[in-house]
């Protein structure tokens, strides 16, 4: 296991868990369908032994014709079941990222979901619209008429969130931004290193959320909305940076704010704590020291192959002598990081 989300076969999941009561009520055939999926796997989140989140998706060959209108495509990712018991930790964003990452790796042209449009699902529908799922049509079944929501993985809406996790590289600058090990993996859970324990990951907002806020005195105000940031985890304490400092993640800048843009510390704290790993004492220290910035980013991709500092210097051409905190990358260096890091080419939408 490399995540606090559990991936289990349907046959090992307790269908009698009260979590499934609403799904059984909405879909007459739910129990039969569930039992037929015994060899399939789903992502779950448990709390105190009970299911609090469930996500099942699969790749389908196109066109998708059992909805109206049909989706003309060669492949699509269908989110078959997606339910979260809301508890204020942005777990829904974590599940959406799982589904979109899978779609990207498997080169799906579209993602889609069918869902009953009602009060109980309104939060989920809003969340999916936020990340680019559009109302597409309907699906009529014995249980009623469901809303069909579709997200394109090949056409964009010229919006950082609606296009997420796709990134536009041609007109945006690229930077490397360093982050200390104690903050790295709890903020970027898919980028956890193999030698780190999954126990450091918890069901908390700054881990689950697609959005991240980092606080720093480095001149991140050089970035603009849409610029791309490669997160660089600094060396493990006591070990050589050459082999333990690694590039791990690709993010896109949403906004940068100087602390002077906030009326006072409470205003600064209210904003920064939403998506930040820093606690109130940390943020007060930053604020008191002065000259700090908040940089809000979307967490778009984890490098499947972490790139150590030695490789970044010897093979990708980063300068050894510069200060490895925050600096601009060339287009070629960034392309090499994506390639050597094993990031799907489909993430680029230029």
mmCIF file of C-alpha atoms in Angstrom:
data_model
loop_
_atom_site.group_PDB
_atom_site.id
_atom_site.type_symbol
_atom_site.label_atom_id
_atom_site.label_comp_id
_atom_site.label_asym_id
_atom_site.label_seq_id
_atom_site.Cartn_x
_atom_site.Cartn_y
_atom_site.Cartn_z
ATOM 1 C CA UNK A 1 0.000 0.000 0.000
ATOM 2 C CA UNK A 2 1.362 3.407 -0.959
ATOM 3 C CA UNK A 3 -1.608 5.507 0.030
ATOM 4 C CA UNK A 4 -4.057 5.943 2.876
ATOM 5 C CA UNK A 5 -6.767 5.207 0.325
ATOM 6 C CA UNK A 6 -7.305 1.462 0.140
ATOM 7 C CA UNK A 7 -7.630 -0.373 -3.148
ATOM 8 C CA UNK A 8 -9.699 -3.520 -2.680
ATOM 9 C CA UNK A 9 -11.452 -6.152 -4.740
ATOM 10 C CA UNK A 10 -15.214 -5.887 -4.630
ATOM 11 C CA UNK A 11 -15.343 -9.406 -3.207
ATOM 12 C CA UNK A 12 -13.459 -8.189 -0.120
ATOM 13 C CA UNK A 13 -15.683 -5.147 0.496
ATOM 14 C CA UNK A 14 -18.547 -5.348 2.990
ATOM 15 C CA UNK A 15 -21.678 -4.693 0.960
ATOM 16 C CA UNK A 16 -23.649 -4.525 4.213
ATOM 17 C CA UNK A 17 -21.771 -1.390 5.304
ATOM 18 C CA UNK A 18 -24.384 1.366 5.815
ATOM 19 C CA UNK A 19 -22.392 3.482 3.356
ATOM 20 C CA UNK A 20 -24.072 1.570 0.516
ATOM 21 C CA UNK A 21 -27.683 2.067 1.736
ATOM 22 C CA UNK A 22 -28.326 5.130 -0.415
ATOM 23 C CA UNK A 23 -26.852 3.462 -3.493
ATOM 24 C CA UNK A 24 -29.062 0.410 -2.952
ATOM 25 C CA UNK A 25 -32.056 2.731 -2.678
ATOM 26 C CA UNK A 26 -31.196 4.630 -5.867
ATOM 27 C CA UNK A 27 -30.255 1.644 -8.024
ATOM 28 C CA UNK A 28 -32.454 -1.480 -7.897
ATOM 29 C CA UNK A 29 -29.722 -3.585 -9.482
ATOM 30 C CA UNK A 30 -26.904 -2.250 -7.288
ATOM 31 C CA UNK A 31 -26.339 -5.427 -5.246
ATOM 32 C CA UNK A 32 -26.373 -7.653 -8.361
ATOM 33 C CA UNK A 33 -23.985 -5.279 -10.123
ATOM 34 C CA UNK A 34 -21.716 -5.152 -7.089
ATOM 35 C CA UNK A 35 -21.537 -8.953 -6.851
ATOM 36 C CA UNK A 36 -20.784 -9.266 -10.573
ATOM 37 C CA UNK A 37 -17.790 -6.973 -10.061
ATOM 38 C CA UNK A 38 -16.166 -9.338 -7.567
ATOM 39 C CA UNK A 39 -12.846 -9.400 -9.458
ATOM 40 C CA UNK A 40 -12.766 -5.642 -10.058
ATOM 41 C CA UNK A 41 -11.113 -3.159 -7.704
ATOM 42 C CA UNK A 42 -12.229 0.112 -6.168
ATOM 43 C CA UNK A 43 -10.648 2.826 -4.021
ATOM 44 C CA UNK A 44 -12.044 3.189 -0.518
ATOM 45 C CA UNK A 45 -11.483 5.365 2.491
ATOM 46 C CA UNK A 46 -12.273 3.896 5.898
ATOM 47 C CA UNK A 47 -12.756 5.658 9.206
ATOM 48 C CA UNK A 48 -13.232 3.664 12.400
ATOM 49 C CA UNK A 49 -13.780 0.551 10.302
ATOM 50 C CA UNK A 50 -16.628 2.027 8.270
ATOM 51 C CA UNK A 51 -16.546 3.126 4.655
ATOM 52 C CA UNK A 52 -16.542 6.902 4.172
ATOM 53 C CA UNK A 53 -15.567 7.083 0.501
ATOM 54 C CA UNK A 54 -15.825 4.803 -2.529
ATOM 55 C CA UNK A 55 -14.575 5.251 -6.092
ATOM 56 C CA UNK A 56 -14.813 2.810 -8.970
ATOM 57 C CA UNK A 57 -13.834 3.604 -12.545
ATOM 58 C CA UNK A 58 -12.949 1.725 -15.698
ATOM 59 C CA UNK A 59 -11.751 2.358 -19.241
ATOM 60 C CA UNK A 60 -14.327 1.733 -21.963
ATOM 61 C CA UNK A 61 -13.772 1.451 -25.680
ATOM 62 C CA UNK A 62 -15.791 4.018 -27.614
ATOM 63 C CA UNK A 63 -18.106 5.203 -28.844
ATOM 64 C CA UNK A 64 -20.227 5.413 -25.694
ATOM 65 C CA UNK A 65 -23.747 4.850 -26.998
ATOM 66 C CA UNK A 66 -25.899 4.045 -23.960
ATOM 67 C CA UNK A 67 -26.263 7.741 -23.135
ATOM 68 C CA UNK A 68 -27.905 10.588 -24.997
ATOM 69 C CA UNK A 69 -26.219 12.063 -26.948
ATOM 70 C CA UNK A 70 -23.545 9.418 -27.506
ATOM 71 C CA UNK A 71 -19.855 10.250 -26.985
ATOM 72 C CA UNK A 72 -17.898 9.724 -30.192
ATOM 73 C CA UNK A 73 -14.466 8.568 -29.050
ATOM 74 C CA UNK A 74 -12.062 5.653 -29.154
ATOM 75 C CA UNK A 75 -11.810 5.355 -25.365
ATOM 76 C CA UNK A 76 -13.353 6.932 -22.288
ATOM 77 C CA UNK A 77 -12.985 6.596 -18.557
ATOM 78 C CA UNK A 78 -16.315 5.851 -16.901
ATOM 79 C CA UNK A 79 -16.596 6.769 -13.244
ATOM 80 C CA UNK A 80 -18.976 3.993 -12.289
ATOM 81 C CA UNK A 81 -19.501 4.738 -8.618
ATOM 82 C CA UNK A 82 -18.300 7.808 -6.737
ATOM 83 C CA UNK A 83 -19.601 8.642 -3.302
ATOM 84 C CA UNK A 84 -18.154 10.486 -0.332
ATOM 85 C CA UNK A 85 -19.668 10.993 3.093
ATOM 86 C CA UNK A 86 -18.816 14.695 3.477
ATOM 87 C CA UNK A 87 -16.603 15.385 6.489
ATOM 88 C CA UNK A 88 -14.681 18.528 5.567
ATOM 89 C CA UNK A 89 -11.357 17.120 4.383
ATOM 90 C CA UNK A 90 -11.715 17.594 0.606
ATOM 91 C CA UNK A 91 -11.550 13.836 0.084
ATOM 92 C CA UNK A 92 -13.637 14.300 -3.069
ATOM 93 C CA UNK A 93 -10.756 16.191 -4.687
ATOM 94 C CA UNK A 94 -8.409 13.340 -3.834
ATOM 95 C CA UNK A 95 -10.727 10.863 -5.557
ATOM 96 C CA UNK A 96 -11.185 13.076 -8.616
ATOM 97 C CA UNK A 97 -7.412 13.308 -8.972
ATOM 98 C CA UNK A 98 -7.175 9.502 -8.824
ATOM 99 C CA UNK A 99 -9.698 9.146 -11.648
ATOM 100 C CA UNK A 100 -8.158 11.841 -13.852
ATOM 101 C CA UNK A 101 -4.635 10.471 -13.351
ATOM 102 C CA UNK A 102 -5.859 7.060 -14.498
ATOM 103 C CA UNK A 103 -7.570 8.591 -17.529
ATOM 104 C CA UNK A 104 -4.391 10.428 -18.461
ATOM 105 C CA UNK A 105 -2.115 7.398 -18.182
ATOM 106 C CA UNK A 106 -4.542 5.280 -20.203
ATOM 107 C CA UNK A 107 -4.973 7.981 -22.860
ATOM 108 C CA UNK A 108 -8.725 8.236 -22.420
ATOM 109 C CA UNK A 109 -10.221 10.957 -24.600
ATOM 110 C CA UNK A 110 -13.085 11.656 -22.220
ATOM 111 C CA UNK A 111 -14.161 11.012 -18.649
ATOM 112 C CA UNK A 112 -17.833 10.700 -17.863
ATOM 113 C CA UNK A 113 -20.181 9.947 -15.021
ATOM 114 C CA UNK A 114 -23.933 9.421 -14.737
ATOM 115 C CA UNK A 115 -25.511 10.776 -11.577
ATOM 116 C CA UNK A 116 -28.966 11.582 -10.216
ATOM 117 C CA UNK A 117 -29.263 15.364 -9.970
ATOM 118 C CA UNK A 118 -30.723 15.848 -6.495
ATOM 119 C CA UNK A 119 -29.942 17.587 -3.215
ATOM 120 C CA UNK A 120 -27.890 14.685 -1.857
ATOM 121 C CA UNK A 121 -25.550 14.771 -4.865
ATOM 122 C CA UNK A 122 -25.441 18.550 -5.379
ATOM 123 C CA UNK A 123 -22.062 18.932 -3.666
ATOM 124 C CA UNK A 124 -20.505 16.234 -5.811
ATOM 125 C CA UNK A 125 -21.961 17.740 -8.993
ATOM 126 C CA UNK A 126 -20.574 21.185 -8.084
ATOM 127 C CA UNK A 127 -17.172 19.651 -7.441
ATOM 128 C CA UNK A 128 -17.115 17.887 -10.799
ATOM 129 C CA UNK A 129 -18.191 21.040 -12.633
ATOM 130 C CA UNK A 130 -15.337 22.893 -10.915
ATOM 131 C CA UNK A 131 -12.830 20.538 -12.523
ATOM 132 C CA UNK A 132 -14.270 20.646 -16.010
ATOM 133 C CA UNK A 133 -17.098 18.119 -16.131
ATOM 134 C CA UNK A 134 -19.876 19.614 -18.262
ATOM 135 C CA UNK A 135 -23.558 18.731 -18.333
ATOM 136 C CA UNK A 136 -23.674 16.612 -21.478
ATOM 137 C CA UNK A 137 -27.051 14.873 -21.634
ATOM 138 C CA UNK A 138 -29.013 12.147 -19.920
ATOM 139 C CA UNK A 139 -29.270 8.433 -19.383
ATOM 140 C CA UNK A 140 -32.652 6.771 -18.986
ATOM 141 C CA UNK A 141 -32.729 3.608 -16.885
ATOM 142 C CA UNK A 142 -35.251 1.610 -14.890
ATOM 143 C CA UNK A 143 -34.251 3.742 -11.904
ATOM 144 C CA UNK A 144 -35.036 7.057 -13.595
ATOM 145 C CA UNK A 145 -33.199 9.673 -15.632
ATOM 146 C CA UNK A 146 -29.606 10.451 -14.689
ATOM 147 C CA UNK A 147 -27.544 13.498 -15.594
ATOM 148 C CA UNK A 148 -24.532 12.674 -17.791
ATOM 149 C CA UNK A 149 -21.438 14.786 -17.081
ATOM 150 C CA UNK A 150 -18.455 14.678 -19.430
ATOM 151 C CA UNK A 151 -14.919 16.061 -19.231
ATOM 152 C CA UNK A 152 -12.708 16.178 -22.303
ATOM 153 C CA UNK A 153 -9.090 15.111 -21.944
ATOM 154 C CA UNK A 154 -8.213 16.350 -25.449
ATOM 155 C CA UNK A 155 -10.044 19.671 -25.803
ATOM 156 C CA UNK A 156 -9.591 22.508 -23.362
ATOM 157 C CA UNK A 157 -11.716 25.278 -21.891
ATOM 158 C CA UNK A 158 -8.823 27.743 -21.402
ATOM 159 C CA UNK A 159 -9.266 27.578 -17.648
ATOM 160 C CA UNK A 160 -6.674 26.211 -15.201
ATOM 161 C CA UNK A 161 -9.243 24.366 -13.081
ATOM 162 C CA UNK A 162 -11.600 23.164 -15.802
ATOM 163 C CA UNK A 163 -8.626 21.892 -17.826
ATOM 164 C CA UNK A 164 -7.017 20.216 -14.792
ATOM 165 C CA UNK A 165 -4.791 18.140 -14.812
ATOM 166 C CA UNK A 166 -3.773 19.195 -18.340
ATOM 167 C CA UNK A 167 -1.140 21.922 -18.585
ATOM 168 C CA UNK A 168 -0.330 24.484 -21.232
ATOM 169 C CA UNK A 169 3.403 24.861 -21.661
ATOM 170 C CA UNK A 170 3.960 26.974 -24.787
ATOM 171 C CA UNK A 171 3.042 30.386 -23.374
ATOM 172 C CA UNK A 172 3.940 29.855 -19.726
ATOM 173 C CA UNK A 173 7.222 30.092 -17.860
ATOM 174 C CA UNK A 174 8.619 27.170 -15.870
ATOM 175 C CA UNK A 175 10.313 27.266 -12.478
ATOM 176 C CA UNK A 176 11.827 24.964 -9.883
ATOM 177 C CA UNK A 177 10.670 25.522 -6.288
ATOM 178 C CA UNK A 178 12.293 23.814 -3.316
ATOM 179 C CA UNK A 179 10.317 22.391 -0.416
ATOM 180 C CA UNK A 180 11.642 20.874 2.818
ATOM 181 C CA UNK A 181 11.146 17.106 3.315
ATOM 182 C CA UNK A 182 8.901 17.520 6.372
ATOM 183 C CA UNK A 183 6.342 19.408 4.272
ATOM 184 C CA UNK A 184 6.730 17.623 0.944
ATOM 185 C CA UNK A 185 4.888 14.326 1.016
ATOM 186 C CA UNK A 186 2.007 15.399 3.229
ATOM 187 C CA UNK A 187 1.276 18.134 0.693
ATOM 188 C CA UNK A 188 1.982 16.008 -2.381
ATOM 189 C CA UNK A 189 0.791 12.503 -1.410
ATOM 190 C CA UNK A 190 1.220 10.924 -4.851
ATOM 191 C CA UNK A 191 4.847 12.065 -4.778
ATOM 192 C CA UNK A 192 5.753 10.255 -1.570
ATOM 193 C CA UNK A 193 9.165 8.631 -1.777
ATOM 194 C CA UNK A 194 9.609 4.881 -1.633
ATOM 195 C CA UNK A 195 11.584 5.147 1.602
ATOM 196 C CA UNK A 196 8.867 7.164 3.355
ATOM 197 C CA UNK A 197 6.080 5.590 5.398
ATOM 198 C CA UNK A 198 2.508 5.971 4.204
ATOM 199 C CA UNK A 199 1.659 6.594 7.850
ATOM 200 C CA UNK A 200 2.631 10.243 7.379
ATOM 201 C CA UNK A 201 -0.398 10.667 5.101
ATOM 202 C CA UNK A 202 -3.716 11.494 6.713
ATOM 203 C CA UNK A 203 -7.243 12.386 5.679
ATOM 204 C CA UNK A 204 -6.690 16.138 5.970
ATOM 205 C CA UNK A 205 -7.441 19.006 3.617
ATOM 206 C CA UNK A 206 -3.894 19.977 2.696
ATOM 207 C CA UNK A 207 -3.155 16.368 1.680
ATOM 208 C CA UNK A 208 -6.407 15.627 -0.154
ATOM 209 C CA UNK A 209 -6.880 18.894 -1.964
ATOM 210 C CA UNK A 210 -5.902 19.489 -5.562
ATOM 211 C CA UNK A 211 -4.920 22.983 -4.444
ATOM 212 C CA UNK A 212 -1.775 23.705 -2.418
ATOM 213 C CA UNK A 213 -0.585 26.860 -0.713
ATOM 214 C CA UNK A 214 3.082 27.193 0.085
ATOM 215 C CA UNK A 215 4.531 30.059 2.103
ATOM 216 C CA UNK A 216 8.022 31.301 1.362
ATOM 217 C CA UNK A 217 10.270 34.339 1.232
ATOM 218 C CA UNK A 218 11.635 33.218 -2.120
ATOM 219 C CA UNK A 219 10.675 35.591 -4.977
ATOM 220 C CA UNK A 220 7.785 33.528 -6.288
ATOM 221 C CA UNK A 221 6.134 36.786 -7.327
ATOM 222 C CA UNK A 222 8.122 36.309 -10.538
ATOM 223 C CA UNK A 223 5.505 33.748 -11.540
ATOM 224 C CA UNK A 224 2.155 34.459 -13.145
ATOM 225 C CA UNK A 225 -1.102 32.541 -13.242
ATOM 226 C CA UNK A 226 -0.624 29.511 -15.476
ATOM 227 C CA UNK A 227 3.125 29.265 -15.014
ATOM 228 C CA UNK A 228 4.443 25.804 -14.205
ATOM 229 C CA UNK A 229 6.371 24.833 -11.081
ATOM 230 C CA UNK A 230 8.500 21.719 -10.619
ATOM 231 C CA UNK A 231 8.542 20.869 -6.911
ATOM 232 C CA UNK A 232 11.997 19.918 -5.646
ATOM 233 C CA UNK A 233 12.206 18.076 -2.342
ATOM 234 C CA UNK A 234 15.421 19.095 -0.632
ATOM 235 C CA UNK A 235 17.890 16.597 0.801
ATOM 236 C CA UNK A 236 16.990 14.174 3.537
ATOM 237 C CA UNK A 237 18.697 15.488 6.708
ATOM 238 C CA UNK A 238 22.048 13.805 7.202
ATOM 239 C CA UNK A 239 22.305 12.578 3.626
ATOM 240 C CA UNK A 240 23.941 13.990 0.505
ATOM 241 C CA UNK A 241 21.747 16.251 -1.627
ATOM 242 C CA UNK A 242 23.299 14.700 -4.714
ATOM 243 C CA UNK A 243 21.266 11.526 -4.165
ATOM 244 C CA UNK A 244 18.377 12.424 -1.844
ATOM 245 C CA UNK A 245 17.197 15.795 -3.155
ATOM 246 C CA UNK A 246 14.670 15.070 -5.902
ATOM 247 C CA UNK A 247 12.292 16.685 -8.366
ATOM 248 C CA UNK A 248 8.920 15.066 -7.730
ATOM 249 C CA UNK A 249 5.880 16.975 -8.889
ATOM 250 C CA UNK A 250 4.379 19.313 -11.468
ATOM 251 C CA UNK A 251 2.160 22.167 -10.309
ATOM 252 C CA UNK A 252 0.460 25.133 -11.996
ATOM 253 C CA UNK A 253 0.377 28.574 -10.383
ATOM 254 C CA UNK A 254 -3.050 29.952 -9.518
ATOM 255 C CA UNK A 255 -1.997 33.107 -7.701
ATOM 256 C CA UNK A 256 0.767 34.673 -5.641
ATOM 257 C CA UNK A 257 0.067 37.135 -2.838
ATOM 258 C CA UNK A 258 2.438 39.180 -0.712
ATOM 259 C CA UNK A 259 1.679 39.252 2.988
ATOM 260 C CA UNK A 260 1.058 42.998 2.745
ATOM 261 C CA UNK A 261 -2.021 42.245 0.661
ATOM 262 C CA UNK A 262 -3.683 40.928 3.806
ATOM 263 C CA UNK A 263 -5.148 43.322 6.369
ATOM 264 C CA UNK A 264 -3.632 41.521 9.337
ATOM 265 C CA UNK A 265 -2.321 38.152 10.495
ATOM 266 C CA UNK A 266 -5.794 36.656 10.974
ATOM 267 C CA UNK A 267 -6.655 37.474 7.374
ATOM 268 C CA UNK A 268 -3.345 35.984 6.220
ATOM 269 C CA UNK A 269 -3.912 32.879 8.361
ATOM 270 C CA UNK A 270 -7.476 32.398 7.160
ATOM 271 C CA UNK A 271 -6.272 32.357 3.558
ATOM 272 C CA UNK A 272 -3.033 30.392 3.899
ATOM 273 C CA UNK A 273 -4.282 27.722 6.269
ATOM 274 C CA UNK A 274 -6.951 26.529 3.838
ATOM 275 C CA UNK A 275 -4.568 24.517 1.690
ATOM 276 C CA UNK A 276 -1.328 24.729 3.624
ATOM 277 C CA UNK A 277 0.596 22.235 5.703
ATOM 278 C CA UNK A 278 1.741 25.021 8.031
ATOM 279 C CA UNK A 279 0.005 25.355 11.377
ATOM 280 C CA UNK A 280 -0.926 28.655 13.011
ATOM 281 C CA UNK A 281 2.407 29.001 14.820
ATOM 282 C CA UNK A 282 4.345 28.357 11.598
ATOM 283 C CA UNK A 283 2.286 30.924 9.723
ATOM 284 C CA UNK A 284 2.659 33.480 12.532
ATOM 285 C CA UNK A 285 6.447 33.028 12.353
ATOM 286 C CA UNK A 286 6.405 33.580 8.600
ATOM 287 C CA UNK A 287 4.181 36.639 8.972
ATOM 288 C CA UNK A 288 6.278 38.107 11.772
ATOM 289 C CA UNK A 289 9.532 37.679 9.867
ATOM 290 C CA UNK A 290 7.971 39.647 7.018
ATOM 291 C CA UNK A 291 8.473 39.734 3.247
ATOM 292 C CA UNK A 292 6.773 36.408 2.694
ATOM 293 C CA UNK A 293 4.580 35.296 -0.152
ATOM 294 C CA UNK A 294 1.833 32.727 -0.496
ATOM 295 C CA UNK A 295 1.852 30.779 -3.731
ATOM 296 C CA UNK A 296 -1.329 28.861 -4.529
ATOM 297 C CA UNK A 297 -0.952 26.033 -7.023
ATOM 298 C CA UNK A 298 -2.802 23.074 -8.449
ATOM 299 C CA UNK A 299 -1.081 19.707 -7.999
ATOM 300 C CA UNK A 300 -1.192 18.358 -11.550
ATOM 301 C CA UNK A 301 1.198 15.414 -11.686
ATOM 302 C CA UNK A 302 3.623 13.313 -9.717
ATOM 303 C CA UNK A 303 6.758 12.212 -11.527
ATOM 304 C CA UNK A 304 6.633 8.417 -11.692
ATOM 305 C CA UNK A 305 10.448 8.465 -11.664
ATOM 306 C CA UNK A 306 11.836 10.871 -9.073
ATOM 307 C CA UNK A 307 14.832 12.747 -10.507
ATOM 308 C CA UNK A 308 17.775 13.110 -8.144
ATOM 309 C CA UNK A 309 19.890 16.257 -8.105
ATOM 310 C CA UNK A 310 22.801 14.444 -9.748
ATOM 311 C CA UNK A 311 20.667 13.524 -12.755
ATOM 312 C CA UNK A 312 19.157 17.002 -12.954
ATOM 313 C CA UNK A 313 22.685 18.423 -13.214
ATOM 314 C CA UNK A 314 24.496 15.822 -15.292
ATOM 315 C CA UNK A 315 21.756 14.850 -17.718
ATOM 316 C CA UNK A 316 19.214 17.659 -17.802
ATOM 317 C CA UNK A 317 21.618 20.558 -17.555
ATOM 318 C CA UNK A 318 20.633 22.406 -14.395
ATOM 319 C CA UNK A 319 23.432 24.562 -13.006
ATOM 320 C CA UNK A 320 25.208 23.052 -10.007
ATOM 321 C CA UNK A 321 26.424 26.371 -8.636
ATOM 322 C CA UNK A 322 23.115 28.209 -8.443
ATOM 323 C CA UNK A 323 21.065 28.315 -5.254
ATOM 324 C CA UNK A 324 18.533 25.487 -5.503
ATOM 325 C CA UNK A 325 15.580 27.262 -3.943
ATOM 326 C CA UNK A 326 13.673 28.987 -6.709
ATOM 327 C CA UNK A 327 14.835 29.552 -10.263
ATOM 328 C CA UNK A 328 13.564 29.503 -13.829
ATOM 329 C CA UNK A 329 13.897 26.442 -16.044
ATOM 330 C CA UNK A 330 14.367 26.517 -19.788
ATOM 331 C CA UNK A 331 11.743 24.945 -22.012
ATOM 332 C CA UNK A 332 14.181 22.179 -22.903
ATOM 333 C CA UNK A 333 15.016 21.455 -19.258
ATOM 334 C CA UNK A 334 11.323 21.244 -18.422
ATOM 335 C CA UNK A 335 10.624 18.901 -21.340
ATOM 336 C CA UNK A 336 13.472 16.670 -20.215
ATOM 337 C CA UNK A 337 12.118 16.613 -16.655
ATOM 338 C CA UNK A 338 8.709 15.497 -17.943
ATOM 339 C CA UNK A 339 10.264 12.847 -20.182
ATOM 340 C CA UNK A 340 12.775 11.482 -17.691
ATOM 341 C CA UNK A 341 10.207 11.749 -14.905
ATOM 342 C CA UNK A 342 7.802 9.476 -16.758
ATOM 343 C CA UNK A 343 4.960 11.996 -16.982
ATOM 344 C CA UNK A 344 2.352 11.104 -19.597
ATOM 345 C CA UNK A 345 2.764 13.165 -22.765
ATOM 346 C CA UNK A 346 -1.003 13.601 -22.789
ATOM 347 C CA UNK A 347 -0.731 16.114 -19.970
ATOM 348 C CA UNK A 348 0.530 18.740 -22.454
ATOM 349 C CA UNK A 349 -2.239 20.533 -24.337
ATOM 350 C CA UNK A 350 -0.242 22.917 -26.560
#
